[in-house]
């Protein structure tokens, strides 16, 4: 009795069944079936599991909404939070909250 969810990005129903989850035929977004609103396991670029309160180091420059002055490689982000969605890591850089894709950081 598993109900296929709709795409969390573009809300197209009936996603394709991918190897390790669902894939949206419309926008190409792939996600895990049990995701829903819950935070799922977040792993850094090395596969280490991240938990709330961890410190991470940026390993790929982050561009912030097209604005100049992104987050540079080597920037340490302290005491991250984990949230549901495509950018599961939330942290504070220079007083600003940012959302980060997990494979752009490693555990500090
Ligand atoms: Zn989609």
Coordinates of C-alpha atoms and ligand atoms in Angstrom, one line a residue:
X1 CA 0.0 0.0 0.0
X2 CA 2.7 2.4 -0.9
X3 CA 1.4 5.6 -2.4
X4 CA 3.7 7.1 -4.9
X5 CA 4.3 10.7 -3.9
X6 CA 4.4 13.7 -6.2
X7 CA 7.6 15.5 -7.1
X8 CA 8.6 17.8 -4.3
X9 CA 10.0 20.3 -6.8
X10 CA 7.4 20.6 -9.5
X11 CA 4.5 18.5 -8.0
X12 CA 4.2 16.2 -11.0
X13 CA 2.6 13.0 -9.8
X14 CA 3.6 9.4 -10.6
X15 CA 7.3 9.6 -10.5
X16 CA 9.6 7.1 -12.2
X17 CA 10.9 4.4 -10.0
X18 CA 14.7 4.9 -9.9
X19 CA 17.3 2.6 -8.5
X20 CA 17.3 4.1 -5.0
X21 CA 14.2 6.2 -5.0
X22 CA 11.9 8.1 -7.3
X23 CA 12.8 10.3 -10.2
X24 CA 10.5 13.0 -11.7
X25 CA 9.9 12.6 -15.4
X26 CA 9.1 16.2 -15.8
X27 CA 12.0 18.0 -14.1
X28 CA 14.5 15.2 -13.4
X29 CA 14.5 15.6 -9.6
X30 CA 15.4 12.4 -7.8
X31 CA 14.5 11.7 -4.2
X32 CA 14.1 8.9 -1.7
X33 CA 10.7 7.4 -1.3
X34 CA 10.3 7.9 2.5
X35 CA 11.5 11.5 2.4
X36 CA 8.3 13.4 2.8
X37 CA 8.8 16.1 5.4
X38 CA 11.2 14.2 7.6
X39 CA 14.8 14.9 7.6
X40 CA 16.6 11.9 6.1
X41 CA 20.2 10.8 6.6
X42 CA 22.6 13.5 5.4
X43 CA 26.1 12.5 4.4
X44 CA 29.0 14.7 3.6
X45 CA 31.2 14.3 0.5
X46 CA 33.1 11.5 2.1
X47 CA 30.0 9.6 3.1
X48 CA 30.3 10.5 6.8
X49 CA 26.9 10.9 8.4
X50 CA 26.2 14.5 9.6
X51 CA 24.1 15.3 12.6
X52 CA 22.7 18.5 13.9
X53 CA 25.4 20.5 15.8
X54 CA 28.3 19.2 13.7
X55 CA 30.8 21.6 12.3
X56 CA 31.5 21.3 8.6
X57 CA 34.0 22.8 6.1
X58 CA 33.1 24.0 2.7
X59 CA 34.9 22.1 0.0
X60 CA 33.3 23.7 -3.1
X61 CA 32.7 27.4 -3.4
X62 CA 29.0 28.2 -2.7
X63 CA 27.2 30.8 -4.7
X64 CA 24.5 32.6 -2.8
X65 CA 21.5 33.3 -4.9
X66 CA 23.6 34.8 -7.6
X67 CA 24.9 37.5 -5.3
X68 CA 28.6 38.2 -5.3
X69 CA 30.7 37.1 -2.4
X70 CA 29.8 33.5 -2.0
X71 CA 31.2 31.2 0.6
X72 CA 34.8 30.3 0.0
X73 CA 36.4 26.9 0.1
X74 CA 37.7 26.2 3.5
X75 CA 35.0 28.2 5.3
X76 CA 34.1 26.5 8.6
X77 CA 30.4 26.4 9.4
X78 CA 29.7 25.7 13.0
X79 CA 26.8 23.9 14.6
X80 CA 24.8 23.0 11.5
X81 CA 21.1 22.2 11.5
X82 CA 19.5 19.5 9.3
X83 CA 16.3 20.2 7.3
X84 CA 14.2 18.4 4.8
X85 CA 14.8 19.1 1.1
X86 CA 17.4 19.4 -1.5
X87 CA 19.7 21.6 0.6
X88 CA 19.6 19.6 3.8
X89 CA 22.3 21.5 5.7
X90 CA 21.5 24.9 7.3
X91 CA 24.3 27.0 8.8
X92 CA 25.3 30.5 9.6
X93 CA 28.0 32.2 7.6
X94 CA 28.9 35.8 8.4
X95 CA 25.7 36.2 10.3
X96 CA 23.6 34.9 7.4
X97 CA 21.7 31.7 7.4
X98 CA 22.4 29.6 4.3
X99 CA 21.2 26.3 2.9
X100 CA 23.8 23.9 1.6
X101 CA 23.9 20.8 -0.6
X102 CA 25.5 17.9 1.4
X103 CA 28.2 17.1 -1.1
X104 CA 29.7 20.6 -0.9
X105 CA 30.9 20.1 2.7
X106 CA 33.0 17.7 4.7
X107 CA 32.7 17.1 8.4
X108 CA 35.2 19.2 10.3
Ligands
LIG1 ZN1 9.6 17.3 -10.9

